[in-house]
């Protein structure tokens, strides 16, 4: 069941449409009737059935490769700027390719649309979780490696800061906080829901990838809130306890223990 907050945001920005994106993660295809099954939060993630669903967004590849266990170092140029390399690219290949990341990001946005804290940041609802997920997924895959430059090739290169500026100033936000940058509570909630989505699509089952990915997210979350990285591990583990998720849903898709932190 969609949260009241998510329903409210959709009324602000218009009815959620049914657009899809081509297999090259580029051109929009309007009026599609087949959506990614992972965008429907009323259904549990079923990777096997998803691979047979005819999803126009993702390949939903099932890989039988044994999970890698050796975790490569997170490479930071000059101690700050992240750099993907062949070892990090191997992690993407091991999980089944970049579409596994896009699938997880689709599930993340479907969850974020329902969340009390995150949904007001959304400035576009009418292109669905799939297109939002593909954009974020392309950025992640380009950073970590394995598929060239899908983010840049999509024409989104250099637009990340502009997108976040729009989010900070979203008309869906309370006027008292509209324009404020992401705070500690926003970042912790973002990480909890993001890792939850990635766990749902099976990516926590790859030890090397999961450990590396936590470090990756922890590095980039610091761009928005320098107090957030120490909370990364706990945010990733939050969804491993089903009672946390049950309480969150019962509380109206609010993370009551987090809202207000760092303010």
PDB file of N, CA, C and O in Angstrom, residues 159-189:
ATOM      1  N   UNK A 159      25.111  17.063 -14.683  1.00  0.00           N
ATOM      2  CA  UNK A 159      23.790  17.542 -14.250  1.00  0.00           C
ATOM      3  C   UNK A 159      23.437  17.124 -12.821  1.00  0.00           C
ATOM      4  O   UNK A 159      22.369  17.485 -12.323  1.00  0.00           O
ATOM      5  N   UNK A 160      24.316  16.369 -12.179  1.00  0.00           N
ATOM      6  CA  UNK A 160      23.983  15.867 -10.845  1.00  0.00           C
ATOM      7  C   UNK A 160      23.736  17.009  -9.858  1.00  0.00           C
ATOM      8  O   UNK A 160      22.771  16.987  -9.090  1.00  0.00           O
ATOM      9  N   UNK A 161      24.607  18.017  -9.869  1.00  0.00           N
ATOM     10  CA  UNK A 161      24.441  19.122  -8.935  1.00  0.00           C
ATOM     11  C   UNK A 161      23.157  19.902  -9.227  1.00  0.00           C
ATOM     12  O   UNK A 161      22.451  20.321  -8.305  1.00  0.00           O
ATOM     13  N   UNK A 162      22.853  20.085 -10.515  1.00  0.00           N
ATOM     14  CA  UNK A 162      21.613  20.784 -10.869  1.00  0.00           C
ATOM     15  C   UNK A 162      20.388  20.025 -10.384  1.00  0.00           C
ATOM     16  O   UNK A 162      19.409  20.623  -9.904  1.00  0.00           O
ATOM     17  N   UNK A 163      20.437  18.716 -10.511  1.00  0.00           N
ATOM     18  CA  UNK A 163      19.316  17.887 -10.065  1.00  0.00           C
ATOM     19  C   UNK A 163      19.109  18.011  -8.564  1.00  0.00           C
ATOM     20  O   UNK A 163      17.973  18.117  -8.078  1.00  0.00           O
ATOM     21  N   UNK A 164      20.196  18.003  -7.826  1.00  0.00           N
ATOM     22  CA  UNK A 164      20.079  18.115  -6.376  1.00  0.00           C
ATOM     23  C   UNK A 164      19.636  19.520  -5.957  1.00  0.00           C
ATOM     24  O   UNK A 164      18.898  19.662  -4.957  1.00  0.00           O
ATOM     25  N   UNK A 165      20.036  20.520  -6.706  1.00  0.00           N
ATOM     26  CA  UNK A 165      19.551  21.878  -6.419  1.00  0.00           C
ATOM     27  C   UNK A 165      18.026  21.927  -6.545  1.00  0.00           C
ATOM     28  O   UNK A 165      17.336  22.537  -5.720  1.00  0.00           O
ATOM     29  N   UNK A 166      17.511  21.269  -7.585  1.00  0.00           N
ATOM     30  CA  UNK A 166      16.056  21.218  -7.758  1.00  0.00           C
ATOM     31  C   UNK A 166      15.401  20.469  -6.605  1.00  0.00           C
ATOM     32  O   UNK A 166      14.321  20.846  -6.143  1.00  0.00           O
ATOM     33  N   UNK A 167      16.061  19.404  -6.147  1.00  0.00           N
ATOM     34  CA  UNK A 167      15.510  18.633  -5.032  1.00  0.00           C
ATOM     35  C   UNK A 167      15.435  19.479  -3.767  1.00  0.00           C
ATOM     36  O   UNK A 167      14.435  19.450  -3.040  1.00  0.00           O
ATOM     37  N   UNK A 168      16.499  20.231  -3.489  1.00  0.00           N
ATOM     38  CA  UNK A 168      16.513  21.081  -2.289  1.00  0.00           C
ATOM     39  C   UNK A 168      15.395  22.125  -2.332  1.00  0.00           C
ATOM     40  O   UNK A 168      14.858  22.498  -1.301  1.00  0.00           O
ATOM     41  N   UNK A 169      15.070  22.553  -3.529  1.00  0.00           N
ATOM     42  CA  UNK A 169      14.061  23.596  -3.697  1.00  0.00           C
ATOM     43  C   UNK A 169      12.725  23.055  -4.200  1.00  0.00           C
ATOM     44  O   UNK A 169      11.897  23.814  -4.708  1.00  0.00           O
ATOM     45  N   UNK A 170      12.504  21.769  -4.031  1.00  0.00           N
ATOM     46  CA  UNK A 170      11.279  21.138  -4.513  1.00  0.00           C
ATOM     47  C   UNK A 170      10.041  21.772  -3.876  1.00  0.00           C
ATOM     48  O   UNK A 170       9.996  21.999  -2.660  1.00  0.00           O
ATOM     49  N   UNK A 171       9.012  22.027  -4.669  1.00  0.00           N
ATOM     50  CA  UNK A 171       7.758  22.567  -4.119  1.00  0.00           C
ATOM     51  C   UNK A 171       7.053  21.604  -3.189  1.00  0.00           C
ATOM     52  O   UNK A 171       6.146  21.996  -2.456  1.00  0.00           O
ATOM     53  N   UNK A 172       7.452  20.343  -3.196  1.00  0.00           N
ATOM     54  CA  UNK A 172       6.863  19.373  -2.294  1.00  0.00           C
ATOM     55  C   UNK A 172       7.383  19.478  -0.869  1.00  0.00           C
ATOM     56  O   UNK A 172       6.797  18.897   0.045  1.00  0.00           O
ATOM     57  N   UNK A 173       8.477  20.221  -0.660  1.00  0.00           N
ATOM     58  CA  UNK A 173       9.056  20.350   0.676  1.00  0.00           C
ATOM     59  C   UNK A 173       8.323  21.415   1.492  1.00  0.00           C
ATOM     60  O   UNK A 173       7.766  22.365   0.939  1.00  0.00           O
ATOM     61  N   UNK A 174       8.369  21.239   2.778  1.00  0.00           N
ATOM     62  CA  UNK A 174       7.802  22.238   3.684  1.00  0.00           C
ATOM     63  C   UNK A 174       8.519  23.571   3.445  1.00  0.00           C
ATOM     64  O   UNK A 174       9.754  23.607   3.387  1.00  0.00           O
ATOM     65  N   UNK A 175       7.780  24.654   3.290  1.00  0.00           N
ATOM     66  CA  UNK A 175       8.416  25.964   3.041  1.00  0.00           C
ATOM     67  C   UNK A 175       9.457  26.344   4.080  1.00  0.00           C
ATOM     68  O   UNK A 175      10.392  27.096   3.782  1.00  0.00           O
ATOM     69  N   UNK A 176       9.328  25.823   5.302  1.00  0.00           N
ATOM     70  CA  UNK A 176      10.271  26.159   6.363  1.00  0.00           C
ATOM     71  C   UNK A 176      11.651  25.549   6.131  1.00  0.00           C
ATOM     72  O   UNK A 176      12.644  26.052   6.668  1.00  0.00           O
ATOM     73  N   UNK A 177      11.724  24.483   5.341  1.00  0.00           N
ATOM     74  CA  UNK A 177      13.017  23.846   5.074  1.00  0.00           C
ATOM     75  C   UNK A 177      13.378  23.879   3.590  1.00  0.00           C
ATOM     76  O   UNK A 177      14.476  23.452   3.212  1.00  0.00           O
ATOM     77  N   UNK A 178      12.472  24.366   2.764  1.00  0.00           N
ATOM     78  CA  UNK A 178      12.728  24.397   1.325  1.00  0.00           C
ATOM     79  C   UNK A 178      13.992  25.205   1.048  1.00  0.00           C
ATOM     80  O   UNK A 178      14.171  26.312   1.551  1.00  0.00           O
ATOM     81  N   UNK A 179      14.880  24.645   0.245  1.00  0.00           N
ATOM     82  CA  UNK A 179      16.147  25.289  -0.071  1.00  0.00           C
ATOM     83  C   UNK A 179      17.307  24.771   0.753  1.00  0.00           C
ATOM     84  O   UNK A 179      18.471  24.926   0.369  1.00  0.00           O
ATOM     85  N   UNK A 180      17.018  24.129   1.883  1.00  0.00           N
ATOM     86  CA  UNK A 180      18.082  23.547   2.694  1.00  0.00           C
ATOM     87  C   UNK A 180      18.692  22.348   1.983  1.00  0.00           C
ATOM     88  O   UNK A 180      18.001  21.573   1.334  1.00  0.00           O
ATOM     89  N   UNK A 181      19.998  22.190   2.123  1.00  0.00           N
ATOM     90  CA  UNK A 181      20.679  21.039   1.561  1.00  0.00           C
ATOM     91  C   UNK A 181      20.347  19.799   2.398  1.00  0.00           C
ATOM     92  O   UNK A 181      19.717  19.893   3.444  1.00  0.00           O
ATOM     93  N   UNK A 182      20.789  18.634   1.908  1.00  0.00           N
ATOM     94  CA  UNK A 182      20.540  17.390   2.617  1.00  0.00           C
ATOM     95  C   UNK A 182      21.203  17.435   3.989  1.00  0.00           C
ATOM     96  O   UNK A 182      22.371  17.798   4.116  1.00  0.00           O
ATOM     97  N   UNK A 183      20.449  17.049   5.007  1.00  0.00           N
ATOM     98  CA  UNK A 183      20.941  17.015   6.373  1.00  0.00           C
ATOM     99  C   UNK A 183      21.269  15.569   6.766  1.00  0.00           C
ATOM    100  O   UNK A 183      21.042  14.629   6.006  1.00  0.00           O
ATOM    101  N   UNK A 184      21.789  15.413   7.988  1.00  0.00           N
ATOM    102  CA  UNK A 184      22.200  14.091   8.433  1.00  0.00           C
ATOM    103  C   UNK A 184      21.045  13.091   8.395  1.00  0.00           C
ATOM    104  O   UNK A 184      21.216  11.960   7.918  1.00  0.00           O
ATOM    105  N   UNK A 185      19.878  13.494   8.886  1.00  0.00           N
ATOM    106  CA  UNK A 185      18.762  12.548   8.891  1.00  0.00           C
ATOM    107  C   UNK A 185      18.347  12.168   7.472  1.00  0.00           C
ATOM    108  O   UNK A 185      18.052  11.001   7.187  1.00  0.00           O
ATOM    109  N   UNK A 186      18.357  13.132   6.552  1.00  0.00           N
ATOM    110  CA  UNK A 186      18.037  12.829   5.154  1.00  0.00           C
ATOM    111  C   UNK A 186      18.987  11.772   4.600  1.00  0.00           C
ATOM    112  O   UNK A 186      18.563  10.831   3.910  1.00  0.00           O
ATOM    113  N   UNK A 187      20.273  11.923   4.895  1.00  0.00           N
ATOM    114  CA  UNK A 187      21.294  11.025   4.344  1.00  0.00           C
ATOM    115  C   UNK A 187      21.189   9.623   4.932  1.00  0.00           C
ATOM    116  O   UNK A 187      21.338   8.620   4.215  1.00  0.00           O
ATOM    117  N   UNK A 188      20.929   9.535   6.245  1.00  0.00           N
ATOM    118  CA  UNK A 188      20.792   8.217   6.858  1.00  0.00           C
ATOM    119  C   UNK A 188      19.574   7.487   6.289  1.00  0.00           C
ATOM    120  O   UNK A 188      19.634   6.295   5.957  1.00  0.00           O
ATOM    121  N   UNK A 189      18.469   8.210   6.166  1.00  0.00           N
ATOM    122  CA  UNK A 189      17.255   7.602   5.603  1.00  0.00           C
ATOM    123  C   UNK A 189      17.488   7.189   4.159  1.00  0.00           C
ATOM    124  O   UNK A 189      17.066   6.092   3.737  1.00  0.00           O
TER     125      UNK A 189
END
